[in-house]
Amino acid sequence: MKTNTKKIMFSVCIALLALSSCVKPNGTGYEGTNFIYLSTEGNTTIFEADATPLVVDVALTTALDADLTLTFVTSDKDGVVSLQDNPVIIKAGEKNGSFSIVSNAAGKLTKTTSYKVSLDPSCTLPSSVKLDSDFDYSVTPVLTDVLTDAQKAIIDSYKAATGIDLSVFLGFVNVSTVYIGTDLDSGEPLDPETINGKSIITLSELSTAEQPVLAMTANPMGIQDKMYRNLKAATIDNEMWYYTVDEGGIEDYSTLMNAIGWSKSSEEVFEMTLDSIKLPLDGSVEFLGEGEDQYGDPITIVPFGYKFSAYERELKAIEDGSLVKGDEWYADATACPEYHINCDDISDDLYEMGNWTEASASISKDKLEFVFCVYPNALSYDYVRVTATYTPNK
């Protein structure tokens, strides 16, 4: 079993920070800043063609003696979305409220675009109340092509061999994903989390009449948002990245963030894809591929593709010389998604902590299902287990 001393140090630091943050000034009640927190239990990516609301939870650190009215605005200036149940009124003695972000289905986007929700500048707050941070979300256009005659022939060939009509799994497809992470402190599996969403699935250009190949061009396996949260947790949301050298910190983190303008508040675009899901005519499904671990060694993984705006700026900064990584550069001071969120072999149980499962997939008239693991570095002692189930379009 592998031992990762960096993760142990990370857990100790988080525990110490948690203990120190729980101390109240006078022991009789909260006297610090009353923060307004914006969060969601769902995905932070909206499909432009989907009218399902993205519900944003609004929470105060502590209740107030009077009603609090909060008016929110979005950085979207083109009418791509609307804010519903806004303004939010949190009643005296209560701490919670919510509003929703809903796509206007305006068809204005040609690429995934990031936005923020913030407090309206005209919103007057009590002196002790402050917004913790803006809420980040993205909107993805649904760009699906009409099937060509050649693609229709591939679908017909597959149906003749298997009895399964592939066309019902193409386009804008519902996916229900069960995500099982592990506790950072104990290493024990966490309770399963169900994520309901949609993916865009197309016939890959690699398809032939003898073997159709699927490509997931948006939100593959329903975990794009979850993987982005993992990436941020390992990087810009990791408190260790902000320690000064005197506090035992590493200068490479701040150097990277400053060089590429990457921070908790920078607007970024994170996208995932998955190509090469092979469907042999015997009815089997093949979706594993090759990747590299953090040392450059070959590994077997689900070969997701990533597009991340901060990493693109990092590569450009290295190319133009504005960011120089010397021989002693700390390896995880990077925005590279592959380094942080899917970086170890899943063909065997390397950690023996109980959450690993052998990858498998199946297809029938009723569902297309995938079971696999990912390994997010610095966030877990063990694998994350994922079961993604696609249901056919009617």
Short mmCIF file of C-alpha atoms in Angstrom, two decimals:
data_model
loop_
_atom_site.label_atom_id
_atom_site.label_comp_id
_atom_site.label_asym_id
_atom_site.label_seq_id
_atom_site.Cartn_x
_atom_site.Cartn_y
_atom_site.Cartn_z
CA MET A 1 0.00 0.00 0.00
CA LYS A 2 1.27 3.47 -0.87
CA THR A 3 2.03 6.01 1.87
CA ASN A 4 1.64 9.71 1.15
CA THR A 5 3.23 11.86 3.85
CA LYS A 6 2.02 15.00 2.11
CA LYS A 7 -1.58 13.92 2.65
CA ILE A 8 -0.93 13.18 6.33
CA MET A 9 0.57 16.66 6.82
CA PHE A 10 -2.39 18.14 4.95
CA SER A 11 -4.88 16.38 7.27
CA VAL A 12 -3.03 17.58 10.38
CA CYS A 13 -3.03 21.18 9.13
CA ILE A 14 -6.74 21.07 8.33
CA ALA A 15 -7.50 19.66 11.78
CA LEU A 16 -5.51 22.44 13.50
CA LEU A 17 -7.22 25.09 11.40
CA ALA A 18 -10.64 23.64 12.26
CA LEU A 19 -9.88 23.70 15.99
CA SER A 20 -8.66 27.27 15.92
CA SER A 21 -11.69 28.47 13.92
CA CYS A 22 -14.15 27.03 16.44
CA VAL A 23 -13.03 29.30 19.29
CA LYS A 24 -15.60 32.04 20.05
CA PRO A 25 -14.39 35.42 21.30
CA ASN A 26 -16.20 35.44 24.62
CA GLY A 27 -17.85 32.06 24.89
CA THR A 28 -21.37 33.59 24.98
CA GLY A 29 -22.13 33.90 21.30
CA TYR A 30 -20.76 34.68 17.86
CA GLU A 31 -19.18 38.14 17.63
CA GLY A 32 -17.29 37.91 14.36
CA THR A 33 -18.35 38.80 10.83
CA ASN A 34 -21.74 37.39 9.88
CA PHE A 35 -20.93 35.93 6.48
CA ILE A 36 -23.39 35.25 3.68
CA TYR A 37 -22.50 31.91 2.07
CA LEU A 38 -23.66 30.89 -1.42
CA SER A 39 -23.54 27.19 -2.31
CA THR A 40 -25.38 24.42 -4.10
CA GLU A 41 -25.75 20.68 -3.65
CA GLY A 42 -26.15 20.23 -7.38
CA ASN A 43 -24.05 20.93 -10.43
CA THR A 44 -22.78 24.44 -11.08
CA THR A 45 -22.90 23.88 -14.85
CA ILE A 46 -26.14 24.64 -16.67
CA PHE A 47 -26.98 23.43 -20.16
CA GLU A 48 -28.42 26.28 -22.21
CA ALA A 49 -31.23 24.07 -23.55
CA ASP A 50 -32.21 22.74 -20.12
CA ALA A 51 -34.76 24.65 -18.03
CA THR A 52 -33.94 22.78 -14.82
CA PRO A 53 -33.22 25.43 -12.14
CA LEU A 54 -29.83 25.60 -10.46
CA VAL A 55 -30.83 26.21 -6.84
CA VAL A 56 -28.37 28.34 -4.88
CA ASP A 57 -28.56 28.06 -1.10
CA VAL A 58 -28.05 31.27 0.88
CA ALA A 59 -26.89 30.86 4.49
CA LEU A 60 -25.87 33.24 7.25
CA THR A 61 -23.27 32.44 9.89
CA THR A 62 -25.81 33.40 12.54
CA ALA A 63 -29.40 34.63 12.58
CA LEU A 64 -30.27 38.34 12.81
CA ASP A 65 -32.84 40.15 14.92
CA ALA A 66 -34.46 41.72 11.85
CA ASP A 67 -35.39 40.59 8.34
CA LEU A 68 -32.52 40.72 5.82
CA THR A 69 -33.24 41.42 2.14
CA LEU A 70 -30.55 40.30 -0.29
CA THR A 71 -30.69 41.20 -3.98
CA PHE A 72 -28.36 39.30 -6.29
CA VAL A 73 -27.10 40.06 -9.80
CA THR A 74 -25.32 37.95 -12.39
CA SER A 75 -22.37 38.91 -14.56
CA ASP A 76 -24.32 37.55 -17.58
CA LYS A 77 -25.21 40.66 -19.58
CA ASP A 78 -26.61 38.85 -22.64
CA GLY A 79 -29.79 37.37 -21.20
CA VAL A 80 -28.50 33.82 -21.15
CA VAL A 81 -30.02 33.15 -17.70
CA SER A 82 -32.51 34.64 -15.26
CA LEU A 83 -32.44 34.78 -11.47
CA GLN A 84 -35.66 33.56 -9.87
CA ASP A 85 -36.89 34.05 -6.28
CA ASN A 86 -34.69 37.13 -6.14
CA PRO A 87 -34.41 39.16 -3.92
CA VAL A 88 -34.03 36.69 -1.06
CA ILE A 89 -35.60 37.60 2.26
CA ILE A 90 -34.16 35.87 5.32
CA LYS A 91 -36.57 36.30 8.19
CA ALA A 92 -35.49 37.46 11.65
CA GLY A 93 -34.25 34.52 13.70
CA GLU A 94 -33.58 32.42 10.58
CA LYS A 95 -30.34 31.75 8.70
CA ASN A 96 -31.30 30.27 5.34
CA GLY A 97 -32.87 31.14 2.02
CA SER A 98 -32.40 30.33 -1.67
CA PHE A 99 -32.75 31.58 -5.22
CA SER A 100 -32.46 29.88 -8.61
CA ILE A 101 -30.48 30.39 -11.81
CA VAL A 102 -32.51 29.32 -14.84
CA SER A 103 -31.46 29.18 -18.48
CA ASN A 104 -33.50 31.34 -20.83
CA ALA A 105 -32.86 28.81 -23.65
CA ALA A 106 -31.87 31.78 -25.77
CA GLY A 107 -29.38 29.82 -27.91
CA LYS A 108 -26.82 32.60 -27.72
CA LEU A 109 -23.73 30.62 -26.75
CA THR A 110 -21.25 28.85 -28.98
CA LYS A 111 -18.94 27.73 -26.17
CA THR A 112 -19.07 27.13 -22.42
CA THR A 113 -19.03 30.47 -20.61
CA SER A 114 -18.39 31.22 -16.94
CA TYR A 115 -20.39 33.72 -14.91
CA LYS A 116 -20.71 34.93 -11.33
CA VAL A 117 -23.56 35.82 -9.02
CA SER A 118 -22.80 38.62 -6.57
CA LEU A 119 -24.70 41.03 -4.36
CA ASP A 120 -26.30 43.97 -6.12
CA PRO A 121 -24.10 47.02 -5.31
CA SER A 122 -27.26 48.84 -4.20
CA CYS A 123 -27.93 46.20 -1.53
CA THR A 124 -27.39 47.72 1.94
CA LEU A 125 -26.10 45.32 4.60
CA PRO A 126 -25.82 45.67 8.38
CA SER A 127 -22.28 46.55 9.43
CA SER A 128 -21.52 43.03 10.68
CA VAL A 129 -22.80 41.25 7.55
CA LYS A 130 -20.59 40.49 4.54
CA LEU A 131 -20.76 38.26 1.46
CA ASP A 132 -18.18 35.48 1.82
CA SER A 133 -17.61 35.10 -1.93
CA ASP A 134 -19.40 35.29 -5.26
CA PHE A 135 -21.08 32.18 -6.66
CA ASP A 136 -19.45 30.77 -9.81
CA TYR A 137 -21.42 28.91 -12.47
CA SER A 138 -21.07 28.03 -16.14
CA VAL A 139 -23.49 27.67 -19.04
CA THR A 140 -22.82 25.13 -21.80
CA PRO A 141 -24.50 25.27 -25.23
CA VAL A 142 -26.05 22.07 -26.53
CA LEU A 143 -24.50 21.69 -29.96
CA THR A 144 -25.52 18.35 -31.45
CA ASP A 145 -25.28 17.57 -35.15
CA VAL A 146 -27.89 15.87 -37.30
CA LEU A 147 -26.88 12.30 -38.05
CA THR A 148 -25.30 11.77 -41.45
CA ASP A 149 -26.24 8.88 -43.73
CA ALA A 150 -22.95 7.17 -42.82
CA GLN A 151 -23.72 7.49 -39.10
CA LYS A 152 -27.24 6.17 -39.59
CA ALA A 153 -25.74 3.15 -41.35
CA ILE A 154 -23.45 2.52 -38.35
CA ILE A 155 -26.44 2.68 -36.00
CA ASP A 156 -28.39 0.28 -38.23
CA SER A 157 -25.47 -2.14 -38.32
CA TYR A 158 -25.21 -2.13 -34.52
CA LYS A 159 -28.95 -2.66 -34.10
CA ALA A 160 -28.91 -5.59 -36.50
CA ALA A 161 -26.12 -7.24 -34.50
CA THR A 162 -27.29 -6.48 -30.95
CA GLY A 163 -30.95 -5.46 -31.11
CA ILE A 164 -30.05 -2.14 -29.43
CA ASP A 165 -30.92 1.19 -31.03
CA LEU A 166 -27.94 3.44 -30.30
CA SER A 167 -29.77 6.57 -31.38
CA VAL A 168 -31.65 6.69 -28.05
CA PHE A 169 -28.32 7.17 -26.27
CA LEU A 170 -27.23 10.05 -28.51
CA GLY A 171 -27.76 13.75 -28.01
CA PHE A 172 -28.79 15.28 -24.68
CA VAL A 173 -28.98 12.20 -22.40
CA ASN A 174 -30.02 11.87 -18.75
CA VAL A 175 -27.45 10.38 -16.37
CA SER A 176 -27.76 9.43 -12.72
CA THR A 177 -24.39 9.07 -11.02
CA VAL A 178 -23.59 7.51 -7.66
CA TYR A 179 -20.34 9.01 -6.33
CA ILE A 180 -18.62 7.46 -3.31
CA GLY A 181 -15.66 9.41 -1.94
CA THR A 182 -13.55 8.68 1.13
CA ASP A 183 -13.09 10.54 4.39
CA LEU A 184 -9.82 12.49 4.44
CA ASP A 185 -9.14 11.72 8.09
CA SER A 186 -10.17 8.05 8.43
CA GLY A 187 -9.88 6.84 4.85
CA GLU A 188 -13.32 5.21 5.21
CA PRO A 189 -15.81 5.39 2.31
CA LEU A 190 -18.31 8.23 2.63
CA ASP A 191 -22.04 7.81 2.17
CA PRO A 192 -23.00 7.51 -1.51
CA GLU A 193 -23.90 10.78 -3.20
CA THR A 194 -26.36 10.72 -6.11
CA ILE A 195 -25.83 13.31 -8.84
CA ASN A 196 -28.54 13.71 -11.49
CA GLY A 197 -27.64 15.51 -14.67
CA LYS A 198 -27.19 15.26 -18.41
CA SER A 199 -24.38 14.54 -20.84
CA ILE A 200 -24.04 15.22 -24.54
CA ILE A 201 -23.18 11.98 -26.37
CA THR A 202 -22.29 11.73 -30.03
CA LEU A 203 -20.93 9.14 -32.45
CA SER A 204 -17.17 9.58 -32.47
CA GLU A 205 -15.28 10.10 -35.70
CA LEU A 206 -13.52 6.83 -34.79
CA SER A 207 -16.74 4.88 -35.44
CA THR A 208 -16.96 2.19 -38.10
CA ALA A 209 -19.70 -0.22 -39.17
CA GLU A 210 -17.79 -2.96 -37.33
CA GLN A 211 -17.46 -0.93 -34.12
CA PRO A 212 -19.40 2.18 -33.18
CA VAL A 213 -17.52 4.52 -30.84
CA LEU A 214 -19.23 6.99 -28.53
CA ALA A 215 -17.88 10.37 -27.47
CA MET A 216 -19.15 12.31 -24.47
CA THR A 217 -18.59 15.93 -25.39
CA ALA A 218 -20.04 17.56 -22.26
CA ASN A 219 -20.30 16.44 -18.62
CA PRO A 220 -19.04 12.86 -19.18
CA MET A 221 -20.32 10.37 -16.61
CA GLY A 222 -22.15 13.24 -14.90
CA ILE A 223 -19.09 14.20 -12.83
CA GLN A 224 -17.65 17.29 -14.51
CA ASP A 225 -18.73 19.60 -11.71
CA LYS A 226 -17.58 17.17 -9.02
CA MET A 227 -14.16 16.81 -10.65
CA TYR A 228 -13.79 20.58 -10.90
CA ARG A 229 -14.56 20.91 -7.20
CA ASN A 230 -11.89 18.28 -6.53
CA LEU A 231 -9.42 20.23 -8.65
CA LYS A 232 -10.09 23.46 -6.75
CA ALA A 233 -9.95 21.67 -3.40
CA ALA A 234 -6.48 20.40 -4.26
CA THR A 235 -5.25 23.77 -5.49
CA ILE A 236 -6.67 27.27 -4.96
CA ASP A 237 -9.04 26.16 -2.17
CA ASN A 238 -6.21 24.34 -0.38
CA GLU A 239 -5.16 26.52 2.57
CA MET A 240 -1.60 25.20 2.33
CA TRP A 241 -1.24 27.09 -0.95
CA TYR A 242 -1.50 30.36 0.99
CA TYR A 243 1.03 29.75 3.78
CA THR A 244 4.00 32.07 3.72
CA VAL A 245 7.47 30.59 3.61
CA ASP A 246 7.91 31.55 7.28
CA GLU A 247 4.84 29.47 8.10
CA GLY A 248 6.28 26.43 6.38
CA GLY A 249 4.71 27.25 3.04
CA ILE A 250 6.12 26.88 -0.46
CA GLU A 251 6.66 29.95 -2.64
CA ASP A 252 5.93 28.05 -5.86
CA TYR A 253 2.16 28.18 -5.22
CA SER A 254 1.94 31.97 -4.94
CA THR A 255 4.37 32.36 -7.82
CA LEU A 256 2.13 30.25 -10.05
CA MET A 257 -1.10 31.99 -9.02
CA ASN A 258 0.38 35.47 -9.47
CA ALA A 259 1.93 34.63 -12.84
CA ILE A 260 -1.32 33.42 -14.40
CA GLY A 261 -3.87 35.48 -12.44
CA TRP A 262 -5.45 32.41 -10.89
CA SER A 263 -7.39 32.82 -7.65
CA LYS A 264 -10.58 31.87 -5.87
CA SER A 265 -12.30 34.80 -7.57
CA SER A 266 -10.91 34.47 -11.12
CA GLU A 267 -13.48 33.43 -13.73
CA GLU A 268 -12.42 30.09 -15.19
CA VAL A 269 -13.81 27.56 -17.66
CA PHE A 270 -13.41 23.87 -16.87
CA GLU A 271 -14.66 21.27 -19.33
CA MET A 272 -14.35 17.50 -19.60
CA THR A 273 -14.82 15.10 -22.50
CA LEU A 274 -14.49 11.37 -23.03
CA ASP A 275 -13.90 9.79 -26.42
CA SER A 276 -13.17 6.21 -27.49
CA ILE A 277 -16.06 4.39 -25.78
CA LYS A 278 -15.97 1.35 -28.03
CA LEU A 279 -19.04 -0.78 -28.72
CA PRO A 280 -18.05 -4.05 -30.39
CA LEU A 281 -20.86 -5.90 -32.16
CA ASP A 282 -20.83 -8.60 -29.46
CA GLY A 283 -22.63 -6.16 -27.12
CA SER A 284 -19.67 -5.40 -24.85
CA VAL A 285 -18.44 -1.92 -23.88
CA GLU A 286 -14.78 -0.85 -23.69
CA PHE A 287 -13.94 2.53 -22.19
CA LEU A 288 -10.59 2.34 -20.34
CA GLY A 289 -7.44 3.83 -21.81
CA GLU A 290 -3.90 4.91 -21.11
CA GLY A 291 -2.71 7.91 -19.15
CA GLU A 292 0.29 9.03 -17.11
CA ASP A 293 0.71 9.33 -13.38
CA GLN A 294 2.42 12.26 -11.67
CA TYR A 295 5.84 10.78 -12.43
CA GLY A 296 5.15 10.27 -16.14
CA ASP A 297 4.71 6.50 -15.84
CA PRO A 298 1.93 4.83 -17.90
CA ILE A 299 -1.29 3.97 -16.08
CA THR A 300 -4.74 2.62 -16.93
CA ILE A 301 -7.54 5.12 -16.31
CA VAL A 302 -10.80 6.40 -17.73
CA PRO A 303 -9.09 8.74 -20.22
CA PHE A 304 -11.03 11.95 -19.71
CA GLY A 305 -9.97 14.97 -21.69
CA TYR A 306 -9.78 18.35 -19.95
CA LYS A 307 -9.93 21.96 -20.99
CA PHE A 308 -9.10 24.36 -18.16
CA SER A 309 -8.55 28.06 -18.75
CA ALA A 310 -6.08 28.50 -15.86
CA TYR A 311 -3.89 25.65 -17.14
CA GLU A 312 -3.97 27.11 -20.65
CA ARG A 313 -2.61 30.35 -19.20
CA GLU A 314 0.03 28.39 -17.29
CA LEU A 315 1.27 26.72 -20.48
CA LYS A 316 1.33 30.07 -22.29
CA ALA A 317 3.24 31.70 -19.42
CA ILE A 318 5.85 28.92 -19.53
CA GLU A 319 6.14 29.30 -23.29
CA ASP A 320 6.64 33.07 -23.23
CA GLY A 321 9.00 32.91 -20.24
CA SER A 322 6.84 34.84 -17.77
CA LEU A 323 6.67 31.70 -15.59
CA VAL A 324 9.90 29.80 -15.02
CA LYS A 325 9.80 26.48 -13.20
CA GLY A 326 13.27 25.67 -11.94
CA ASP A 327 14.71 22.26 -11.11
CA GLU A 328 13.45 22.53 -7.52
CA TRP A 329 9.90 23.55 -8.46
CA TYR A 330 7.33 21.79 -6.29
CA ALA A 331 5.52 19.38 -8.61
CA ASP A 332 1.94 19.97 -7.49
CA ALA A 333 2.19 23.75 -8.03
CA THR A 334 0.30 23.41 -11.30
CA ALA A 335 -3.20 23.92 -12.67
CA CYS A 336 -2.91 20.73 -14.73
CA PRO A 337 -6.13 18.71 -14.14
CA GLU A 338 -4.49 15.37 -14.93
CA TYR A 339 -2.00 15.89 -12.12
CA HIS A 340 -4.62 16.43 -9.44
CA ILE A 341 -7.87 14.58 -10.14
CA ASN A 342 -7.34 11.38 -12.13
CA CYS A 343 -3.76 10.47 -11.52
CA ASP A 344 -3.34 6.81 -10.57
CA ASP A 345 -3.87 3.38 -12.05
CA ILE A 346 -7.32 1.84 -11.60
CA SER A 347 -6.65 -1.61 -13.05
CA ASP A 348 -5.68 -2.93 -9.61
CA ASP A 349 -6.31 -1.93 -5.99
CA LEU A 350 -3.12 -0.04 -5.11
CA TYR A 351 -4.35 1.37 -1.78
CA GLU A 352 -6.37 -1.53 -0.28
CA MET A 353 -8.69 0.73 1.70
CA GLY A 354 -11.98 -0.76 0.52
CA ASN A 355 -13.40 1.64 -2.07
CA TRP A 356 -11.81 0.21 -5.21
CA THR A 357 -13.88 -1.76 -7.67
CA GLU A 358 -13.00 -3.27 -11.01
CA ALA A 359 -14.08 -1.14 -13.94
CA SER A 360 -16.98 -2.50 -16.00
CA ALA A 361 -19.64 -1.30 -18.41
CA SER A 362 -22.77 -2.67 -20.08
CA ILE A 363 -25.41 -1.62 -22.57
CA SER A 364 -28.98 -2.77 -23.10
CA LYS A 365 -32.19 -1.35 -24.50
CA ASP A 366 -32.93 0.13 -21.07
CA LYS A 367 -29.63 1.61 -19.92
CA LEU A 368 -25.96 2.31 -20.58
CA GLU A 369 -23.98 1.88 -17.36
CA PHE A 370 -20.37 2.44 -16.32
CA VAL A 371 -18.65 1.49 -13.06
CA PHE A 372 -15.11 2.76 -12.43
CA CYS A 373 -12.75 4.58 -10.08
CA VAL A 374 -10.77 7.80 -10.19
CA TYR A 375 -7.98 8.81 -7.84
CA PRO A 376 -7.92 12.48 -6.77
CA ASN A 377 -4.50 13.26 -5.33
CA ALA A 378 -4.28 15.01 -1.93
CA LEU A 379 -8.04 14.66 -1.38
CA SER A 380 -8.27 11.01 -0.43
CA TYR A 381 -6.36 8.04 0.88
CA ASP A 382 -8.32 5.84 -1.47
CA TYR A 383 -10.10 5.75 -4.80
CA VAL A 384 -13.39 7.45 -5.55
CA ARG A 385 -15.97 4.99 -6.89
CA VAL A 386 -18.35 6.11 -9.63
CA THR A 387 -21.42 4.40 -11.10
CA ALA A 388 -22.96 6.35 -14.01
CA THR A 389 -26.26 5.13 -15.47
CA TYR A 390 -27.66 6.60 -18.68
CA THR A 391 -31.33 6.14 -19.55
CA PRO A 392 -32.49 6.20 -23.18
CA ASN A 393 -34.23 9.18 -24.72
CA LYS A 394 -37.87 8.59 -25.55
#
